[in-house]
Every structure is written in structure tokens, then in C-alpha cells.
mmCIF file of C-alpha atoms and ligand atoms in Angstrom:
data_model
loop_
_atom_site.group_PDB
_atom_site.id
_atom_site.type_symbol
_atom_site.label_atom_id
_atom_site.label_comp_id
_atom_site.label_asym_id
_atom_site.label_seq_id
_atom_site.Cartn_x
_atom_site.Cartn_y
_atom_site.Cartn_z
ATOM 1 C CA MET A 1353 0.012 0.078 0.025
ATOM 2 C CA ASP A 1354 0.975 3.536 -0.574
ATOM 3 C CA GLN A 1355 2.183 5.971 2.363
ATOM 4 C CA ASN A 1356 -0.866 7.464 3.212
ATOM 5 C CA LEU A 1357 -4.853 6.550 2.194
ATOM 6 C CA LEU A 1358 -7.507 8.650 3.804
ATOM 7 C CA ILE A 1359 -10.937 7.949 2.905
ATOM 8 C CA ALA A 1360 -14.128 9.873 3.462
ATOM 9 C CA ILE A 1361 -17.530 8.703 3.164
ATOM 10 C CA ASP A 1362 -20.692 10.547 3.533
ATOM 11 C CA GLY A 1363 -24.216 10.169 3.201
ATOM 12 C CA PRO A 1364 -27.845 10.457 4.687
ATOM 13 C CA ALA A 1365 -29.348 8.086 7.517
ATOM 14 C CA ALA A 1366 -29.372 4.328 6.563
ATOM 15 C CA SER A 1367 -27.527 4.797 3.413
ATOM 16 C CA GLY A 1368 -25.022 1.902 3.989
ATOM 17 C CA LYS A 1369 -21.929 4.297 4.607
ATOM 18 C CA GLY A 1370 -21.143 2.623 7.862
ATOM 19 C CA THR A 1371 -20.990 -0.669 6.594
ATOM 20 C CA LEU A 1372 -19.043 0.213 3.470
ATOM 21 C CA ALA A 1373 -16.626 2.383 5.317
ATOM 22 C CA ARG A 1374 -15.914 -0.603 7.776
ATOM 23 C CA ARG A 1375 -15.474 -3.308 4.731
ATOM 24 C CA LEU A 1376 -12.939 -0.408 3.210
ATOM 25 C CA ALA A 1377 -11.048 -0.090 6.560
ATOM 26 C CA ASP A 1378 -10.681 -3.846 6.863
ATOM 27 C CA HIS A 1379 -9.686 -4.241 3.187
ATOM 28 C CA PHE A 1380 -7.087 -1.667 3.310
ATOM 29 C CA ASN A 1381 -6.204 -2.294 7.085
ATOM 30 C CA LEU A 1382 -6.911 1.087 7.944
ATOM 31 C CA PRO A 1383 -8.484 2.678 11.313
ATOM 32 C CA HIS A 1384 -12.143 3.483 10.804
ATOM 33 C CA LEU A 1385 -14.059 6.190 12.557
ATOM 34 C CA ASP A 1386 -17.943 6.347 12.483
ATOM 35 C CA THR A 1387 -18.391 10.114 13.382
ATOM 36 C CA GLY A 1388 -21.998 9.573 13.792
ATOM 37 C CA LEU A 1389 -21.407 7.818 17.037
ATOM 38 C CA LEU A 1390 -19.801 11.161 18.527
ATOM 39 C CA TYR A 1391 -23.250 12.797 17.932
ATOM 40 C CA ARG A 1392 -24.998 9.733 19.334
ATOM 41 C CA ALA A 1393 -22.735 9.808 22.389
ATOM 42 C CA VAL A 1394 -23.590 13.386 22.829
ATOM 43 C CA ALA A 1395 -27.607 12.711 22.700
ATOM 44 C CA ARG A 1396 -27.264 9.832 24.733
ATOM 45 C CA ALA A 1397 -25.566 11.865 27.379
ATOM 46 C CA LEU A 1398 -28.376 14.364 27.360
ATOM 47 C CA ILE A 1399 -31.301 11.469 27.349
ATOM 48 C CA ASP A 1400 -29.777 9.730 29.985
ATOM 49 C CA SER A 1401 -29.424 12.528 32.416
ATOM 50 C CA ARG A 1402 -33.210 13.859 31.204
ATOM 51 C CA THR A 1403 -31.921 17.089 29.770
ATOM 52 C CA PRO A 1404 -33.789 18.536 26.706
ATOM 53 C CA LEU A 1405 -31.839 17.876 23.585
ATOM 54 C CA ASP A 1406 -31.996 21.778 22.779
ATOM 55 C CA ASP A 1407 -30.102 22.624 25.908
ATOM 56 C CA ALA A 1408 -27.008 23.724 23.939
ATOM 57 C CA ALA A 1409 -24.614 24.429 27.014
ATOM 58 C CA ALA A 1410 -25.384 20.882 28.391
ATOM 59 C CA ALA A 1411 -24.897 19.550 24.923
ATOM 60 C CA THR A 1412 -21.463 21.464 24.296
ATOM 61 C CA ALA A 1413 -20.119 20.454 27.679
ATOM 62 C CA ALA A 1414 -21.071 16.754 26.990
ATOM 63 C CA ALA A 1415 -19.293 17.078 23.603
ATOM 64 C CA ARG A 1416 -16.232 18.271 25.337
ATOM 65 C CA GLY A 1417 -16.188 15.565 27.859
ATOM 66 C CA LEU A 1418 -16.086 12.962 25.061
ATOM 67 C CA LYS A 1419 -13.664 10.115 24.548
ATOM 68 C CA LEU A 1420 -13.448 7.798 21.904
ATOM 69 C CA THR A 1421 -12.633 4.795 24.072
ATOM 70 C CA THR A 1422 -15.601 4.812 26.109
ATOM 71 C CA PHE A 1423 -18.136 4.535 23.318
ATOM 72 C CA ASP A 1424 -20.649 1.366 23.642
ATOM 73 C CA PRO A 1425 -21.841 1.211 20.246
ATOM 74 C CA VAL A 1426 -24.805 -1.069 20.815
ATOM 75 C CA ARG A 1427 -26.577 1.478 23.114
ATOM 76 C CA LEU A 1428 -25.564 4.229 20.980
ATOM 77 C CA LYS A 1429 -27.167 2.427 17.958
ATOM 78 C CA GLU A 1430 -30.654 2.335 20.087
ATOM 79 C CA THR A 1431 -33.765 3.502 18.116
ATOM 80 C CA GLY A 1432 -34.458 6.800 18.871
ATOM 81 C CA VAL A 1433 -30.829 8.009 19.461
ATOM 82 C CA GLY A 1434 -29.894 8.865 15.917
ATOM 83 C CA ASP A 1435 -32.901 11.082 15.553
ATOM 84 C CA ALA A 1436 -31.943 12.871 18.929
ATOM 85 C CA ALA A 1437 -27.956 12.867 17.625
ATOM 86 C CA SER A 1438 -29.175 14.708 14.325
ATOM 87 C CA LYS A 1439 -30.969 17.822 16.959
ATOM 88 C CA VAL A 1440 -27.784 18.200 19.010
ATOM 89 C CA ALA A 1441 -25.863 18.033 15.670
ATOM 90 C CA ALA A 1442 -27.475 21.017 14.784
ATOM 91 C CA ILE A 1443 -25.646 23.139 17.560
ATOM 92 C CA PRO A 1444 -22.592 24.860 16.270
ATOM 93 C CA SER A 1445 -21.046 24.583 19.612
ATOM 94 C CA VAL A 1446 -21.498 20.874 19.831
ATOM 95 C CA ARG A 1447 -19.667 20.259 16.149
ATOM 96 C CA GLU A 1448 -17.009 22.563 17.168
ATOM 97 C CA ALA A 1449 -16.330 20.666 20.623
ATOM 98 C CA LEU A 1450 -16.344 17.458 18.401
ATOM 99 C CA LEU A 1451 -13.900 18.803 15.746
ATOM 100 C CA ARG A 1452 -10.452 18.311 17.150
ATOM 101 C CA LEU A 1453 -11.283 14.433 18.160
ATOM 102 C CA GLN A 1454 -12.186 13.981 14.591
ATOM 103 C CA LYS A 1455 -9.316 16.049 12.832
ATOM 104 C CA ASP A 1456 -6.590 14.092 14.970
ATOM 105 C CA PHE A 1457 -8.358 10.668 13.838
ATOM 106 C CA VAL A 1458 -7.755 12.012 10.354
ATOM 107 C CA GLN A 1459 -3.994 12.793 11.417
ATOM 108 C CA GLN A 1460 -2.968 8.935 11.875
ATOM 109 C CA PRO A 1461 0.118 8.004 10.000
ATOM 110 C CA GLY A 1462 -0.989 5.533 7.092
ATOM 111 C CA GLY A 1463 -4.306 7.117 7.015
ATOM 112 C CA ALA A 1464 -7.962 6.135 8.000
ATOM 113 C CA VAL A 1465 -11.504 5.776 6.858
ATOM 114 C CA LEU A 1466 -14.170 8.203 8.221
ATOM 115 C CA ASP A 1467 -17.797 7.951 7.822
ATOM 116 C CA GLY A 1468 -20.594 10.597 8.464
ATOM 117 C CA ARG A 1469 -22.226 13.744 7.198
ATOM 118 C CA ASP A 1470 -19.038 16.344 6.702
ATOM 119 C CA THR A 1471 -16.134 14.164 6.697
ATOM 120 C CA GLY A 1472 -15.477 15.021 3.019
ATOM 121 C CA THR A 1473 -16.523 18.750 3.423
ATOM 122 C CA VAL A 1474 -15.100 19.987 6.856
ATOM 123 C CA ILE A 1475 -13.141 17.182 8.701
ATOM 124 C CA ALA A 1476 -10.899 15.911 6.116
ATOM 125 C CA PRO A 1477 -11.369 18.368 3.156
ATOM 126 C CA ASP A 1478 -7.680 17.034 1.789
ATOM 127 C CA ALA A 1479 -8.838 13.213 2.050
ATOM 128 C CA ASP A 1480 -7.679 11.175 -0.997
ATOM 129 C CA VAL A 1481 -11.053 9.679 -1.661
ATOM 130 C CA LYS A 1482 -14.424 11.013 -1.075
ATOM 131 C CA ILE A 1483 -17.625 9.183 -1.694
ATOM 132 C CA PHE A 1484 -21.046 10.300 -1.065
ATOM 133 C CA ILE A 1485 -23.671 7.799 -0.855
ATOM 134 C CA GLU A 1486 -27.133 8.112 -1.973
ATOM 135 C CA ALA A 1487 -30.337 6.041 -2.160
ATOM 136 C CA ALA A 1488 -34.034 6.406 -2.297
ATOM 137 C CA ALA A 1489 -35.497 7.266 1.172
ATOM 138 C CA GLU A 1490 -37.964 4.276 0.724
ATOM 139 C CA VAL A 1491 -35.057 1.958 0.085
ATOM 140 C CA ARG A 1492 -33.104 3.220 2.956
ATOM 141 C CA ALA A 1493 -36.534 2.757 5.373
ATOM 142 C CA GLU A 1494 -36.824 -0.613 4.303
ATOM 143 C CA ARG A 1495 -33.379 -1.612 5.135
ATOM 144 C CA ARG A 1496 -33.416 -0.143 8.303
ATOM 145 C CA PHE A 1497 -37.029 -1.735 9.040
ATOM 146 C CA ARG A 1498 -35.296 -5.010 8.169
ATOM 147 C CA GLU A 1499 -32.704 -4.493 10.518
ATOM 148 C CA LEU A 1500 -34.960 -3.403 13.444
ATOM 149 C CA THR A 1501 -37.403 -6.258 13.077
ATOM 150 C CA ALA A 1502 -34.522 -8.662 13.091
ATOM 151 C CA LYS A 1503 -33.287 -7.439 16.226
ATOM 152 C CA GLY A 1504 -36.872 -8.172 17.633
ATOM 153 C CA GLU A 1505 -37.899 -4.521 17.596
ATOM 154 C CA ASN A 1506 -41.659 -3.947 17.139
ATOM 155 C CA ALA A 1507 -41.035 -1.317 14.062
ATOM 156 C CA ARG A 1508 -43.722 0.100 11.710
ATOM 157 C CA TYR A 1509 -42.154 0.862 8.099
ATOM 158 C CA GLU A 1510 -44.042 4.270 7.935
ATOM 159 C CA ASP A 1511 -42.575 5.427 10.806
ATOM 160 C CA VAL A 1512 -39.208 4.467 9.988
ATOM 161 C CA LEU A 1513 -39.700 6.347 6.539
ATOM 162 C CA ALA A 1514 -40.803 9.363 8.324
ATOM 163 C CA THR A 1515 -37.975 9.539 10.754
ATOM 164 C CA ILE A 1516 -35.530 9.046 8.115
ATOM 165 C CA LYS A 1517 -37.023 11.940 5.821
ATOM 166 C CA GLY A 1518 -37.428 13.991 8.843
ATOM 167 C CA ARG A 1519 -33.604 13.309 9.913
ATOM 168 C CA ASP A 1520 -32.306 14.056 6.026
ATOM 169 C CA ALA A 1521 -34.492 17.371 5.998
ATOM 170 C CA ARG A 1522 -32.725 18.468 9.356
ATOM 171 C CA ASP A 1523 -29.316 17.383 8.562
ATOM 172 C CA SER A 1524 -29.358 18.976 5.144
ATOM 173 C CA SER A 1525 -30.662 22.267 6.152
ATOM 174 C CA ARG A 1526 -28.624 23.257 9.353
ATOM 175 C CA SER A 1527 -26.599 26.264 9.352
ATOM 176 C CA VAL A 1528 -23.464 24.475 10.138
ATOM 177 C CA ALA A 1529 -21.672 21.631 7.941
ATOM 178 C CA PRO A 1530 -24.931 20.625 6.404
ATOM 179 C CA LEU A 1531 -25.066 17.432 4.716
ATOM 180 C CA ARG A 1532 -23.916 17.569 1.176
ATOM 181 C CA PRO A 1533 -21.353 16.351 -1.161
ATOM 182 C CA ALA A 1534 -17.772 17.725 -1.563
ATOM 183 C CA LYS A 1535 -17.235 19.400 -4.919
ATOM 184 C CA ASP A 1536 -14.676 16.701 -5.443
ATOM 185 C CA ALA A 1537 -16.749 13.573 -4.064
ATOM 186 C CA VAL A 1538 -17.705 10.728 -6.328
ATOM 187 C CA LEU A 1539 -21.522 9.969 -6.064
ATOM 188 C CA LEU A 1540 -22.426 6.256 -5.312
ATOM 189 C CA ASP A 1541 -26.236 5.333 -5.541
ATOM 190 C CA THR A 1542 -26.726 2.136 -4.083
ATOM 191 C CA THR A 1543 -30.910 2.388 -4.518
ATOM 192 C CA HIS A 1544 -30.230 -0.778 -6.497
ATOM 193 C CA LEU A 1545 -27.080 -2.455 -5.275
ATOM 194 C CA ASP A 1546 -26.929 -5.005 -2.474
ATOM 195 C CA ILE A 1547 -24.442 -4.404 -0.073
ATOM 196 C CA GLU A 1548 -21.760 -6.655 -1.774
ATOM 197 C CA ALA A 1549 -22.404 -5.011 -5.194
ATOM 198 C CA ALA A 1550 -22.107 -1.755 -3.200
ATOM 199 C CA PHE A 1551 -18.826 -2.646 -1.706
ATOM 200 C CA ARG A 1552 -17.311 -3.502 -5.155
ATOM 201 C CA ALA A 1553 -18.160 -0.067 -6.577
ATOM 202 C CA ALA A 1554 -16.579 1.770 -3.521
ATOM 203 C CA LEU A 1555 -13.626 -0.206 -3.897
ATOM 204 C CA SER A 1556 -13.054 0.658 -7.471
ATOM 205 C CA ILE A 1557 -13.651 4.413 -6.617
ATOM 206 C CA VAL A 1558 -10.928 3.989 -4.264
ATOM 207 C CA GLU A 1559 -8.673 2.076 -6.734
ATOM 208 C CA ALA A 1560 -9.518 4.837 -9.393
ATOM 209 C CA ALA A 1561 -8.639 7.482 -7.146
ATOM 210 C CA ARG A 1562 -5.204 5.918 -5.988
ATOM 211 C CA ALA A 1563 -4.111 5.243 -9.514
ATOM 212 C CA GLY A 1564 -4.879 8.758 -10.609
ATOM 213 C CA ARG A 1565 -2.638 9.786 -7.702
ATOM 214 C CA GLU A 1566 0.172 7.584 -8.575
ATOM 215 C CA ARG A 1567 0.252 9.121 -12.176
ATOM 216 C CA ARG A 1568 0.374 12.296 -10.753
HETATM 217 O O1 C5P B 811 -24.592 8.454 10.899
HETATM 218 P P1 C5P B 811 -25.506 8.146 11.757
HETATM 219 O O2 C5P B 811 -26.860 8.067 11.810
HETATM 220 O O3 C5P B 811 -25.023 7.618 13.227
HETATM 221 O O4 C5P B 811 -25.629 9.878 12.774
HETATM 222 C C1 C5P B 811 -26.433 10.322 13.587
HETATM 223 C C2 C5P B 811 -26.586 11.818 13.470
HETATM 224 O O5 C5P B 811 -25.353 12.493 13.422
HETATM 225 C C3 C5P B 811 -26.971 12.337 11.892
HETATM 226 O O6 C5P B 811 -28.352 12.310 11.580
HETATM 227 C C4 C5P B 811 -26.266 13.804 11.652
HETATM 228 O O7 C5P B 811 -27.165 14.529 12.362
HETATM 229 C C5 C5P B 811 -25.024 13.627 12.914
HETATM 230 N N1 C5P B 811 -23.995 13.529 12.223
HETATM 231 C C6 C5P B 811 -23.379 14.729 11.838
HETATM 232 N N2 C5P B 811 -22.299 14.892 11.151
HETATM 233 C C7 C5P B 811 -21.343 13.743 10.970
HETATM 234 C C8 C5P B 811 -21.969 12.263 11.577
HETATM 235 C C9 C5P B 811 -23.237 12.401 12.130
HETATM 236 O O8 C5P B 811 -24.143 15.976 11.839
HETATM 237 N N3 C5P B 811 -20.228 13.810 10.670
#
């Protein structure tokens, strides 16, 4: 492998970006950061202390106290935490407080894979490869619905779809670091792709970017 490979993957809720990022990280033997977990951890802290999600001072204090090593991904992935995370993620001082942690992760020797909403635009604007994942909201809701029912949760497809659409709208319209592709991101639409096909497509985007870099 060449000296450094930094991959930034962004996209809306339930687009499969986390799975793709993990697979690419395994493939290239790179560390992976799911940046959504940071916002989820802030939301979880507020929920657990019964603090309103729009309490900017409490949310910012929770963000400042975060350490990557103390995360419990299972609790952070529970239903409802994602939606709460998108509310605290719209608070500019929360984003500011989480910036350093993410920027430090990017600096690791060898590179890294990050996924989130603003990894290609704000966290790692110089990434070697930027991929923006898209998929129809109905398809994303169907995937999330199947995940939830497989976990034994009593979900309704219509509710899952409404939550996804609400989160898309909130994440795309906020004033700081809204969800949008970086100018140099490659768009990957996974509406009609299963995870294996999506992984192969993502891998060829990465390989094409690396080959282009070597030619330069
Ligand atoms: O990706 P995930 O669903 O875990 O993200 C939860 C929420 O965290 C998102 O809806 C978004 O509002 C926020 N987020 C963000 N910036 C990131 C990653 C996640 O604003 N880089």
C-alpha cells in the first residue's frame, strides 16, 4: 500500500455508508471512525440525564467530555438515538467541540476511513478519496426496517420512513456543516445495489483515485 490513504464517506441516514466504511477499512487495514457515534454519544448523555436536547450548554459540555475509548456502540445505535443525535448535531458549539477529536483521527500515520455527514467537506477536506452515498429514502427505510425487525423490535415501516425523511431534512438544512457532497466527491447510488455490489463499486472508486494519484 502507498504511504497514506485517507477515505471520507458521507451520506444520509441508513444509506449503508457505515458498512461500506468498515469494509473498506478492513480491506485496506486502516482505522475506521464512525463520526455519527460522537453525535449519538452527546445525545445519549442528554437523554440519560433527562436534559432537553436543545440545551446547547449541556450538549456542548457533554461533547467536550467525550473520549472515543468509552463508546458503547450498541447503546448508541438504539432506536431514537439517531434522531436525537441529529438535533444536537445542529448546535454549532457541539460541532466545534467535536472537531479536534475527528481532526486528530485523520492525522494518524497511514491514513484512516471516516464516515458521517461532513467528513469530506469539513473534517477531511484533503482526503484522497471522497465518496457520497445516495439511495432512495424508501429503500433506506426498508433496509432499516428489516434491521430493526431482525433485532426483534416492533417497528412500523411508515414510522421508519418518516423518521429518515425528518432526519434528512434536518441534516441538510442546518446552518453549520449541512449534509451535502464535497465538490470533489464521487457519488455512489446504492438504491439498486446490495451490500456486496456497493462494496465492489466503492472499492473501484478508491482504486481509481489511487491510480490517478500515482500518475500525477
Ligand atoms: O450516521 P448516524 O446515523 O449515526 O448519525 C447520527 C446523526 O449524527 C446524523 O443524523 C447527523 O445529524 C449527525 N452527524 C453529523 N455529522 C457527522 C456524523 C453524524 O451531523 N459527521
